[in-house]
mmCIF file of N, CA, C and O in Angstrom:
data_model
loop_
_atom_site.group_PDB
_atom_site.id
_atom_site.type_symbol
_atom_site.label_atom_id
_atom_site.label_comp_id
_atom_site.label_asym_id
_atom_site.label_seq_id
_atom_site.Cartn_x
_atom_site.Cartn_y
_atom_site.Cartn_z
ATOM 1 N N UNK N 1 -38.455 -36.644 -1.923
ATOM 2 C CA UNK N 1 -39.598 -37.378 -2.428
ATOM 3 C C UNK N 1 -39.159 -38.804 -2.760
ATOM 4 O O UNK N 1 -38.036 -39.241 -3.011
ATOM 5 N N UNK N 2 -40.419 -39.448 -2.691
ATOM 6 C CA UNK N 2 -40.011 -41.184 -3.043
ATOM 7 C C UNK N 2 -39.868 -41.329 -4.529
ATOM 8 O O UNK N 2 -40.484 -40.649 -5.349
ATOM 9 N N UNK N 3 -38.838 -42.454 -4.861
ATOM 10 C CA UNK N 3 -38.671 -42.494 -5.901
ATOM 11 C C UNK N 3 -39.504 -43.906 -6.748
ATOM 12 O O UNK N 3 -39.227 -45.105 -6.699
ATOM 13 N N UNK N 4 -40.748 -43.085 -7.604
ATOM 14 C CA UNK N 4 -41.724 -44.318 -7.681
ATOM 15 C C UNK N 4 -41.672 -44.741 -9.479
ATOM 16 O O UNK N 4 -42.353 -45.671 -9.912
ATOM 17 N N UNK N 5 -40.975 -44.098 -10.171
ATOM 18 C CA UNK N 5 -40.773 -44.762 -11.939
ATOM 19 C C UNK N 5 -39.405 -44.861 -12.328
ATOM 20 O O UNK N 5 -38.504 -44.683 -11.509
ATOM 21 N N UNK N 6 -39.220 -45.100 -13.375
ATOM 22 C CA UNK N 6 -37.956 -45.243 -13.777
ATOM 23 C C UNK N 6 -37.341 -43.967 -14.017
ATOM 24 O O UNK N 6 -36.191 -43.657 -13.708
ATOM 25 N N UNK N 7 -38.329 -43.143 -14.680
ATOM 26 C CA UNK N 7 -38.100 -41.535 -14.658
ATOM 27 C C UNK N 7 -37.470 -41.128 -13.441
ATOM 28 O O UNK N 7 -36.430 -40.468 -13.453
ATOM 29 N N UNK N 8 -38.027 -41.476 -12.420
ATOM 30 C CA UNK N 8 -37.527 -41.093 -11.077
ATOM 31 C C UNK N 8 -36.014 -41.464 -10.918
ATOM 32 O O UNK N 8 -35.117 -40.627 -10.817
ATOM 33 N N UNK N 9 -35.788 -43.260 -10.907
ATOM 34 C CA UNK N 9 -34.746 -43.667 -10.899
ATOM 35 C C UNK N 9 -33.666 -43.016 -11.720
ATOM 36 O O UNK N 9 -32.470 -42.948 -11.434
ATOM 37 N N UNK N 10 -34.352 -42.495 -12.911
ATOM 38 C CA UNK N 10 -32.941 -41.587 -13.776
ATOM 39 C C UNK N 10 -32.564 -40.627 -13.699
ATOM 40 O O UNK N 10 -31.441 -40.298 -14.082
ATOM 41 N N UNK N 11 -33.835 -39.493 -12.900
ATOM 42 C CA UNK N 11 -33.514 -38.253 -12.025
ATOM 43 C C UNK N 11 -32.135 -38.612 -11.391
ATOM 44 O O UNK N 11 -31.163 -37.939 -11.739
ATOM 45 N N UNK N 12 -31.975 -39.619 -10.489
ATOM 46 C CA UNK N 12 -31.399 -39.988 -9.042
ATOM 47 C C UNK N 12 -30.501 -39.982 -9.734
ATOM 48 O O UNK N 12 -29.719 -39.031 -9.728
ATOM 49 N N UNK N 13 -30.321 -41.184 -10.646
ATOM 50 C CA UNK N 13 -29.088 -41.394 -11.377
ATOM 51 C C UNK N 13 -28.163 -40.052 -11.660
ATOM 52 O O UNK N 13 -27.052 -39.753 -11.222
ATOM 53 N N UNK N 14 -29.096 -39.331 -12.602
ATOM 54 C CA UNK N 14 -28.517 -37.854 -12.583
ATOM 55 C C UNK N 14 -28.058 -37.216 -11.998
ATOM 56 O O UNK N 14 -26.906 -36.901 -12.297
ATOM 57 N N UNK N 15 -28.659 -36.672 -10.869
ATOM 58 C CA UNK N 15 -28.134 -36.680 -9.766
ATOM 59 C C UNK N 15 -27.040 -36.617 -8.856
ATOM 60 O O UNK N 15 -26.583 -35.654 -8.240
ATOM 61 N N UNK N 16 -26.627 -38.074 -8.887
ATOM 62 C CA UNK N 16 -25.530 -38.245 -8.484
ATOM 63 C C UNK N 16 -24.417 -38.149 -9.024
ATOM 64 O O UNK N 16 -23.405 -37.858 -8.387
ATOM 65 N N UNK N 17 -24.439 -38.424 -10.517
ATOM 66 C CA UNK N 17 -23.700 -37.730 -11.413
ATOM 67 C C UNK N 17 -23.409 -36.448 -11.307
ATOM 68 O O UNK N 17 -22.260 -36.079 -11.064
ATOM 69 N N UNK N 18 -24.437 -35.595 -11.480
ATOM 70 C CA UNK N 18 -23.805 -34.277 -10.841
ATOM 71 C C UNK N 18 -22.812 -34.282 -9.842
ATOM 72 O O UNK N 18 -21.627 -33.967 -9.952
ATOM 73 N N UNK N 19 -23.426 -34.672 -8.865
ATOM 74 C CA UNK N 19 -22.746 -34.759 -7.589
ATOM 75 C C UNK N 19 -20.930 -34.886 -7.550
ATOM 76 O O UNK N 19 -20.057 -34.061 -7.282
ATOM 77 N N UNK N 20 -20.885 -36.628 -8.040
ATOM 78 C CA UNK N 20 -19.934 -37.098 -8.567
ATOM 79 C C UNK N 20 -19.075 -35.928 -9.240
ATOM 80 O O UNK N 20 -18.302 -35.185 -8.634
ATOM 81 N N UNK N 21 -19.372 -35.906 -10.670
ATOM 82 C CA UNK N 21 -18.736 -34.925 -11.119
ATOM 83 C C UNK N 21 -17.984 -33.773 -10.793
ATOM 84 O O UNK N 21 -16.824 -33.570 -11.151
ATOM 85 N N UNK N 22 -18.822 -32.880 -9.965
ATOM 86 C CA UNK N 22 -18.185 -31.723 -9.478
ATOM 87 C C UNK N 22 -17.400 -32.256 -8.748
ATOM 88 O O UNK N 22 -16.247 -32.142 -9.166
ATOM 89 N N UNK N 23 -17.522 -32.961 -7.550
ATOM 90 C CA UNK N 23 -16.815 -33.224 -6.769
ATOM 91 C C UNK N 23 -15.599 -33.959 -7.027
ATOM 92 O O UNK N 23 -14.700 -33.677 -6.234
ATOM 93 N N UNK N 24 -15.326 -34.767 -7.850
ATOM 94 C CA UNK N 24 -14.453 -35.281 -8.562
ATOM 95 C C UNK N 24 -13.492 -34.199 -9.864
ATOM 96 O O UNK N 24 -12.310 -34.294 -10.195
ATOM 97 N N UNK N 25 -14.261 -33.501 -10.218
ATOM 98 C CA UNK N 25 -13.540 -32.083 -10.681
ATOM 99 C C UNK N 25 -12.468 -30.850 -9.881
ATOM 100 O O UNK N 25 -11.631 -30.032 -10.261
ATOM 101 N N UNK N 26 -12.961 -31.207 -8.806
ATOM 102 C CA UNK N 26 -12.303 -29.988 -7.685
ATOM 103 C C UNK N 26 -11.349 -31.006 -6.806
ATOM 104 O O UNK N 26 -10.993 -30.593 -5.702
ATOM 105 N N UNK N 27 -10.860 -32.480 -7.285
ATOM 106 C CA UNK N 27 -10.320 -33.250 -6.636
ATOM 107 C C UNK N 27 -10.509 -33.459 -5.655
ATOM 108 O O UNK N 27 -9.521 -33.293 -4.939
ATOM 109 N N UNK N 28 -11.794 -33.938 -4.928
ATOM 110 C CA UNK N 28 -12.131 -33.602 -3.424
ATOM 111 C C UNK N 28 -13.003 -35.250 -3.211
ATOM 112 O O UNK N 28 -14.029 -35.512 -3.838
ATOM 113 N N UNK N 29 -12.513 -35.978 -2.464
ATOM 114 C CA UNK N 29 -12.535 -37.482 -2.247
ATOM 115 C C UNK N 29 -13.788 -37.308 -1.215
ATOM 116 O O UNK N 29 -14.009 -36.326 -0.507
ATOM 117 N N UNK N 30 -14.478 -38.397 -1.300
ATOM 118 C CA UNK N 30 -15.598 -38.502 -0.472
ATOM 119 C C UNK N 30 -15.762 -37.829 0.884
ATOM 120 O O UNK N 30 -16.806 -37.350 1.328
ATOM 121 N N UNK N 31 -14.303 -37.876 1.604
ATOM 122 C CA UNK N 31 -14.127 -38.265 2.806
ATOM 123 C C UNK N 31 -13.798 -36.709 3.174
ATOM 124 O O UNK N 31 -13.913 -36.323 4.337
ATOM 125 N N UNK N 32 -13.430 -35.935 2.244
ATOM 126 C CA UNK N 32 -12.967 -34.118 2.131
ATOM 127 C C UNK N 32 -14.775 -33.716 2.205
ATOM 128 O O UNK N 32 -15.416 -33.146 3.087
ATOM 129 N N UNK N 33 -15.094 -34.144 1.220
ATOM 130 C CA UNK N 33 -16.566 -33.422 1.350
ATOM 131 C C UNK N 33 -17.622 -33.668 2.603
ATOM 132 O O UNK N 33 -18.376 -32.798 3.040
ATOM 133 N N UNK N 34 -17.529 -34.972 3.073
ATOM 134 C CA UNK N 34 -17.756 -35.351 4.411
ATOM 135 C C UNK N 34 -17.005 -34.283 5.485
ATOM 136 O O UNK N 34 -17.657 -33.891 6.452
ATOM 137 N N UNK N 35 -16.437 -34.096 5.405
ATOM 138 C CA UNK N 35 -15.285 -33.140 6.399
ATOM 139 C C UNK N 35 -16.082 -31.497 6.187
ATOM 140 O O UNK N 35 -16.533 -30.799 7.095
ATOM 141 N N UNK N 36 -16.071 -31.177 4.662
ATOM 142 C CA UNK N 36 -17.016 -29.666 4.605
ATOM 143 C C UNK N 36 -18.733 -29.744 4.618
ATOM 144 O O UNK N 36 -19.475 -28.770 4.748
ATOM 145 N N UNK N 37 -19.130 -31.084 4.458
ATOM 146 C CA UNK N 37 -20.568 -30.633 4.769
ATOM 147 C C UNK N 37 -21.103 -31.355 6.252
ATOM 148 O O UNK N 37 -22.106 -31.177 6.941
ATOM 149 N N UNK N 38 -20.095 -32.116 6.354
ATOM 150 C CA UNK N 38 -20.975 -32.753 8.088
ATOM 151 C C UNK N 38 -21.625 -34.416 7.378
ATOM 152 O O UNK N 38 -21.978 -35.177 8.279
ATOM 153 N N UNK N 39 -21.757 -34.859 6.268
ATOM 154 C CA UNK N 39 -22.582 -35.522 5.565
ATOM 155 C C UNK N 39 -21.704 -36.532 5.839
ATOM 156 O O UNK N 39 -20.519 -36.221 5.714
ATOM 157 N N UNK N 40 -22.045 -38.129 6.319
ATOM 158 C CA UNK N 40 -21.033 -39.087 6.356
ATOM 159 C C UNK N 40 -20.250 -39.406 5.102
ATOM 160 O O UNK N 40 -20.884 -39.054 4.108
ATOM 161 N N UNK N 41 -19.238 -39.883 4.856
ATOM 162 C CA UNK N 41 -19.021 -40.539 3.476
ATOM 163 C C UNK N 41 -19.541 -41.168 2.666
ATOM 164 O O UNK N 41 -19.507 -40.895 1.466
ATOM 165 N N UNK N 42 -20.039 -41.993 3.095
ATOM 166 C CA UNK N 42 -20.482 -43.034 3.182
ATOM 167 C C UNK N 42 -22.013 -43.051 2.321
ATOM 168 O O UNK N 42 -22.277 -43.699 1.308
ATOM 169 N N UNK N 43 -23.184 -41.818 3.335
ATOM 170 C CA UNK N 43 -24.079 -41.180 2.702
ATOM 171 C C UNK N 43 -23.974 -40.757 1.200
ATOM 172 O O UNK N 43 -24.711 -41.103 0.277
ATOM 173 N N UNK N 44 -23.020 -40.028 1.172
ATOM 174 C CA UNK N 44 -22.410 -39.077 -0.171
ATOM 175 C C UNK N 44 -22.684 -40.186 -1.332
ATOM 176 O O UNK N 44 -23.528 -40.238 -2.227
ATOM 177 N N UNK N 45 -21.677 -41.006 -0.969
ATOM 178 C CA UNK N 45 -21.608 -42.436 -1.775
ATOM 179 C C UNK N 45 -23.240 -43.088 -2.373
ATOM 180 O O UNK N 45 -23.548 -43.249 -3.554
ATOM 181 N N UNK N 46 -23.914 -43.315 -1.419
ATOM 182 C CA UNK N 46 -24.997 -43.766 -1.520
ATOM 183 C C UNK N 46 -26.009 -43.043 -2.489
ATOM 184 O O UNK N 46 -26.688 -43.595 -3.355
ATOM 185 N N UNK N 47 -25.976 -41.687 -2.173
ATOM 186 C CA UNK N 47 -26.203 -40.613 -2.929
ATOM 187 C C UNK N 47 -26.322 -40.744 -4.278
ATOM 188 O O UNK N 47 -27.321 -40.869 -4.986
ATOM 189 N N UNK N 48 -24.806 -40.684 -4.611
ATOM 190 C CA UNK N 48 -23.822 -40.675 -5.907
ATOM 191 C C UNK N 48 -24.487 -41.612 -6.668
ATOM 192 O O UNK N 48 -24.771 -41.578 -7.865
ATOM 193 N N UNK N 49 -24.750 -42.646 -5.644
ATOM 194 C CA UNK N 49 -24.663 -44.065 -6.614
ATOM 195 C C UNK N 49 -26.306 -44.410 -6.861
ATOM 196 O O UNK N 49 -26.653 -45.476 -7.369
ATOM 197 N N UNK N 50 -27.435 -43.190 -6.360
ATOM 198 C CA UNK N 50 -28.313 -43.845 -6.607
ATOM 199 C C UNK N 50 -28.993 -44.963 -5.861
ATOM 200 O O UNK N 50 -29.895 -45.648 -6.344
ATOM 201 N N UNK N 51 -28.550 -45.085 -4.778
ATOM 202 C CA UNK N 51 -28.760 -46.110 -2.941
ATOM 203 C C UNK N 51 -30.230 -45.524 -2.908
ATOM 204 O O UNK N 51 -31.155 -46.333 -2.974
ATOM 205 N N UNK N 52 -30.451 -44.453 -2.830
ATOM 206 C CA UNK N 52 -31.472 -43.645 -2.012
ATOM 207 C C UNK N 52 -32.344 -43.424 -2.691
ATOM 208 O O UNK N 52 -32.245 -42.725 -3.700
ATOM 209 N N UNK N 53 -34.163 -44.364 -2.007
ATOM 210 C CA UNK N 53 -35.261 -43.991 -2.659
ATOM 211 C C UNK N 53 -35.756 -42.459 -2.200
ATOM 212 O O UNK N 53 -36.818 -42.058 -2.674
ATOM 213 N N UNK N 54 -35.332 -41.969 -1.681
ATOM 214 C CA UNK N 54 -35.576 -40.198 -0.806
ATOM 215 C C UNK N 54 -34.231 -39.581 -0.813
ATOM 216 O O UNK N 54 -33.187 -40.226 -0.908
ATOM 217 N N UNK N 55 -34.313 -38.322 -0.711
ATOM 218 C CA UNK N 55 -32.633 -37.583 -0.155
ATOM 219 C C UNK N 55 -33.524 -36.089 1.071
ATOM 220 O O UNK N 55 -34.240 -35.105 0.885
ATOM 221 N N UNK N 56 -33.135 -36.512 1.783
ATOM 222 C CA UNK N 56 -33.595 -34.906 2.362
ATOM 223 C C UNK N 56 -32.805 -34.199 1.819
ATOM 224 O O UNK N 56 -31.630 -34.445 1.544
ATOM 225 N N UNK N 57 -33.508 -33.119 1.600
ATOM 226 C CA UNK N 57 -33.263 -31.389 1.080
ATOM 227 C C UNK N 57 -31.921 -30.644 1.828
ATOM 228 O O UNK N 57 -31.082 -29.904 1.315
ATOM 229 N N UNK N 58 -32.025 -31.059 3.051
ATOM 230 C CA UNK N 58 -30.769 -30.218 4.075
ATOM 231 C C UNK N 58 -29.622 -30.815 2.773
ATOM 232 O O UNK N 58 -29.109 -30.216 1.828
ATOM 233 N N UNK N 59 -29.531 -32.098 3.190
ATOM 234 C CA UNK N 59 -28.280 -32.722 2.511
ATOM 235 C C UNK N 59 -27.976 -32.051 1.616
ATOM 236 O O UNK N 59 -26.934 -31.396 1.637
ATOM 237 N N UNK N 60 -28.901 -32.047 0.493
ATOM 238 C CA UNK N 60 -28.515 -31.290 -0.807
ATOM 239 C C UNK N 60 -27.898 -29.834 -1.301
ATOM 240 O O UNK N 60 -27.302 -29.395 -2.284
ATOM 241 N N UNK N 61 -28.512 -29.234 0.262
ATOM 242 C CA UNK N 61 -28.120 -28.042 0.229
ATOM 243 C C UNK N 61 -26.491 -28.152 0.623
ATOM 244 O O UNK N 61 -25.447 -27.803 0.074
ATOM 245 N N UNK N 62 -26.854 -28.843 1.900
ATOM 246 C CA UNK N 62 -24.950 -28.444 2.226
ATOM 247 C C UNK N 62 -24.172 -28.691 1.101
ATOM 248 O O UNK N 62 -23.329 -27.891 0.696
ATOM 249 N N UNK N 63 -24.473 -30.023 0.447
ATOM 250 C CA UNK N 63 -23.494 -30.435 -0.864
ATOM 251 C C UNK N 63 -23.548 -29.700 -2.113
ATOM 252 O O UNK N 63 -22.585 -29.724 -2.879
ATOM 253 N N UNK N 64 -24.982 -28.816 -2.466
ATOM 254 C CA UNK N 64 -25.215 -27.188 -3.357
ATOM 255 C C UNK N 64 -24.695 -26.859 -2.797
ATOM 256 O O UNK N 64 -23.783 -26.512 -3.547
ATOM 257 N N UNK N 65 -24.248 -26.450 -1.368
ATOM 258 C CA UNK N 65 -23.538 -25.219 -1.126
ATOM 259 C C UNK N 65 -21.748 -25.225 -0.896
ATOM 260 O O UNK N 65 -20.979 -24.266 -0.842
ATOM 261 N N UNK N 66 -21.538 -26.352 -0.818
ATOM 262 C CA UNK N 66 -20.048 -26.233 -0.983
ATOM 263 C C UNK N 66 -19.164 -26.754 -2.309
ATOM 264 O O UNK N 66 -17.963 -26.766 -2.580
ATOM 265 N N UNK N 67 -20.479 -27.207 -3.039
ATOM 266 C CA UNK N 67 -19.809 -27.636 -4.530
ATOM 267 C C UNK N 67 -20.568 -26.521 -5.555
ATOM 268 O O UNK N 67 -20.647 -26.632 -6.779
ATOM 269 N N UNK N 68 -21.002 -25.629 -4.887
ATOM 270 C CA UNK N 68 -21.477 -24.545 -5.778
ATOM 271 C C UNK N 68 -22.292 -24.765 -7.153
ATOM 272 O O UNK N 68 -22.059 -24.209 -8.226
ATOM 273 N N UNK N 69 -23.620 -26.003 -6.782
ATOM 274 C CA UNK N 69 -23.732 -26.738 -7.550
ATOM 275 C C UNK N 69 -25.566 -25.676 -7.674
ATOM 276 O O UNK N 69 -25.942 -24.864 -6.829
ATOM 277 N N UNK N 70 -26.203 -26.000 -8.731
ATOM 278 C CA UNK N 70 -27.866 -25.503 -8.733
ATOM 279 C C UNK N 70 -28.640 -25.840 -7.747
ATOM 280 O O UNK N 70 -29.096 -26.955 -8.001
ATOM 281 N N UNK N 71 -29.044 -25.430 -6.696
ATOM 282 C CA UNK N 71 -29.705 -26.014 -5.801
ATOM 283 C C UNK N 71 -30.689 -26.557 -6.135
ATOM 284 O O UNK N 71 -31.016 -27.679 -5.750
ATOM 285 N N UNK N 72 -31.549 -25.600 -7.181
ATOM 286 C CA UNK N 72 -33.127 -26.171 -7.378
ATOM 287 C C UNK N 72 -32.987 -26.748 -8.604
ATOM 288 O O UNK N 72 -34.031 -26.537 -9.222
ATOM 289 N N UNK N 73 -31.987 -27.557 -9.460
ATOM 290 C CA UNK N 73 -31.658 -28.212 -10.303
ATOM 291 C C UNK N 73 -31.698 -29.496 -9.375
ATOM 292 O O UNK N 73 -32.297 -30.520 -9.704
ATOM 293 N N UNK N 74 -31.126 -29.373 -8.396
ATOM 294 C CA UNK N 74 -31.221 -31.077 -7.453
ATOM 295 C C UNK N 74 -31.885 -30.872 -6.909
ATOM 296 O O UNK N 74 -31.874 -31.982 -6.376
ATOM 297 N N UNK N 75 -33.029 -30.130 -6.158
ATOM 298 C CA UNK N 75 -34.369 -30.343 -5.600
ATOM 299 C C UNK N 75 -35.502 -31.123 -6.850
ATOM 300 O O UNK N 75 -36.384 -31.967 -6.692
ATOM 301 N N UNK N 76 -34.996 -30.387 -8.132
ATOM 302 C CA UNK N 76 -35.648 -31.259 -9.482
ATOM 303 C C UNK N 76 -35.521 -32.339 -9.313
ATOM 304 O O UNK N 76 -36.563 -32.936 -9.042
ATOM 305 N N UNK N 77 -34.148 -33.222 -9.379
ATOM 306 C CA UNK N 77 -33.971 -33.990 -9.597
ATOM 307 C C UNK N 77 -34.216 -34.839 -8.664
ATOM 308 O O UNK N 77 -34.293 -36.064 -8.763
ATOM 309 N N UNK N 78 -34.340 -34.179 -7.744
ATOM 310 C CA UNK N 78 -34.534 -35.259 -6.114
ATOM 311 C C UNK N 78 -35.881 -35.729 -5.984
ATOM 312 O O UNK N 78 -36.250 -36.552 -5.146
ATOM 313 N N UNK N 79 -37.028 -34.842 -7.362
ATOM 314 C CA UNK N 79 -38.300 -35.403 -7.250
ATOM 315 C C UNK N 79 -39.195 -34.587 -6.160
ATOM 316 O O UNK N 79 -40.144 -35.078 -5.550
ATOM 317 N N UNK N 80 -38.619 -32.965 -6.000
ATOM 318 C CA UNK N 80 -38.972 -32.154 -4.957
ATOM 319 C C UNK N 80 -39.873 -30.660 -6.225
ATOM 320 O O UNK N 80 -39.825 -29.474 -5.902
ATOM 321 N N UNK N 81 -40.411 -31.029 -7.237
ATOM 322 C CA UNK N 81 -40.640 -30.097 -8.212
ATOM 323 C C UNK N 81 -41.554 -29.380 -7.408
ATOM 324 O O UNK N 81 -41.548 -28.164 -7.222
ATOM 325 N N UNK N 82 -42.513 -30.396 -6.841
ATOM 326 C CA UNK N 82 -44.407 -29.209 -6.684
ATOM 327 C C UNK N 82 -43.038 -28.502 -5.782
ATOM 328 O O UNK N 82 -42.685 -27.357 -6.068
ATOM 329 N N UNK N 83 -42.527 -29.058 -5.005
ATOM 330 C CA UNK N 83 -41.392 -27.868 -3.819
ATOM 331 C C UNK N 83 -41.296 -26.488 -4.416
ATOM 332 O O UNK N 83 -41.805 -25.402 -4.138
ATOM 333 N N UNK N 84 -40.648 -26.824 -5.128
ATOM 334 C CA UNK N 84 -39.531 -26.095 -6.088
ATOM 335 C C UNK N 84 -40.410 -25.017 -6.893
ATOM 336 O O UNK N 84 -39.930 -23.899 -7.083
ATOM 337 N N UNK N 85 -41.782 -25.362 -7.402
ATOM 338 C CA UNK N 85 -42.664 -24.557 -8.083
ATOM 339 C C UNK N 85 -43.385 -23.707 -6.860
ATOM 340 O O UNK N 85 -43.503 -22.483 -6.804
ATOM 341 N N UNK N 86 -43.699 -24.387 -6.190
ATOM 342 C CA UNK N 86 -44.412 -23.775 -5.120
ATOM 343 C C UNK N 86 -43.981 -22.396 -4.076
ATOM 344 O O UNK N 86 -44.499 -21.437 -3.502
ATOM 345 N N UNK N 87 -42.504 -23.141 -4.320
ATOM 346 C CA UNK N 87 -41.829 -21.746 -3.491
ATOM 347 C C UNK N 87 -41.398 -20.532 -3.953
ATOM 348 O O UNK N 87 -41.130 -19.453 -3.424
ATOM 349 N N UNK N 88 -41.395 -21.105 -5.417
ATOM 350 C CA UNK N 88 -41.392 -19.533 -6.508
ATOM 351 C C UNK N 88 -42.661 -19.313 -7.076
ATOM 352 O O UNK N 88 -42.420 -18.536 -7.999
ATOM 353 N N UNK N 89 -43.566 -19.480 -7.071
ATOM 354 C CA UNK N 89 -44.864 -18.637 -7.910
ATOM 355 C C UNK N 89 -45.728 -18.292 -6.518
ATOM 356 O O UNK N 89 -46.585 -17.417 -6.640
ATOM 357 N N UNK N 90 -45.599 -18.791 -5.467
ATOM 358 C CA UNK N 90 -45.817 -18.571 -4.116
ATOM 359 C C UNK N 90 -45.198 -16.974 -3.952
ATOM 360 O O UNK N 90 -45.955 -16.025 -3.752
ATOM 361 N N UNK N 91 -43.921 -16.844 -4.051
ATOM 362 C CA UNK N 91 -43.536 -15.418 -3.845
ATOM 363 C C UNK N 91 -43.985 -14.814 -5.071
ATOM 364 O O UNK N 91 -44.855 -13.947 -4.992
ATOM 365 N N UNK N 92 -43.706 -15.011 -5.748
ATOM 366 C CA UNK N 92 -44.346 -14.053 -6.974
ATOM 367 C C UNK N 92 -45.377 -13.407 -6.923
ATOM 368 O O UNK N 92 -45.526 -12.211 -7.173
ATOM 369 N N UNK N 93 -46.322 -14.353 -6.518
ATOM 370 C CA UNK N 93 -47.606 -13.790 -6.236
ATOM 371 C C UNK N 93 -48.006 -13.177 -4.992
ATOM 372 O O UNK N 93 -49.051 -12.575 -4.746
ATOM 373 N N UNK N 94 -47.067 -13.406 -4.282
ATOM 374 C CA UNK N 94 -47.334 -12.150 -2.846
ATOM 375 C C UNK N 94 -46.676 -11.066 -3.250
ATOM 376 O O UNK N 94 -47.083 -9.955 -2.910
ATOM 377 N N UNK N 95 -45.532 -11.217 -4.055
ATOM 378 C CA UNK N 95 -45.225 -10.078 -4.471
ATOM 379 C C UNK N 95 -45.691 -9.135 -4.791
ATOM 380 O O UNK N 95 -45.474 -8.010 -4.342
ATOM 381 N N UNK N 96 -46.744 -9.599 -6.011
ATOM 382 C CA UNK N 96 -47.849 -8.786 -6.706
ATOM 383 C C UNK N 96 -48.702 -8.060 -5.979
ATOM 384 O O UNK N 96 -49.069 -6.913 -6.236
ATOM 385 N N UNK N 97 -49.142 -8.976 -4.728
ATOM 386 C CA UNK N 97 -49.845 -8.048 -4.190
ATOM 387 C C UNK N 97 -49.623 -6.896 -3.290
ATOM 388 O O UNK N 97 -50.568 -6.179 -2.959
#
């Protein structure tokens, strides 16, 4: 999703912090995580730093999935909520029926 308030901008910020963090916790340099998710460096960076008024979802996943990070904690933050709500009360309720 586009990033249209400051709220938004501090999601991102967040964000990448996460990002940062873990990845910087498991000692793993831009250019290692580029290597396990396919994601340029470069991207990652941009990411991190808050570059990006959008993030596609793939991205996030590969980088949730090899930093073992909340997926739908950064679909939050990425500004992907109706997503994120939609795809769980969506099953819920087929469930029910």
């Amino acid at each position: 999703m586009k990033c249209k308030t400051q709220e938004d901008q501090n999601n991102f910020i967040k964000l990448g912090n996460l990002i940062r963090e873990a990845r910087t916790e498991r000692d793993m340099s831009l250019r290692e995580l580029y290597a396990l998710t396919g994601i340029n460096h470069k991207t990652i960076h941009k990411i991190e730093t808050a570059g990006y008024k959008t993030i596609n979802p793939i991205l996030l996943a590969k980088i949730s999935n090899v930093l073992k990070l909340d997926f739908v904690k950064m679909m939050i933050l990425a500004g992907y909520f109706e997503v994120v709500f939609k795809l769980r009360y969506e099953n819920i309720s087929n469930e029910r029926k």
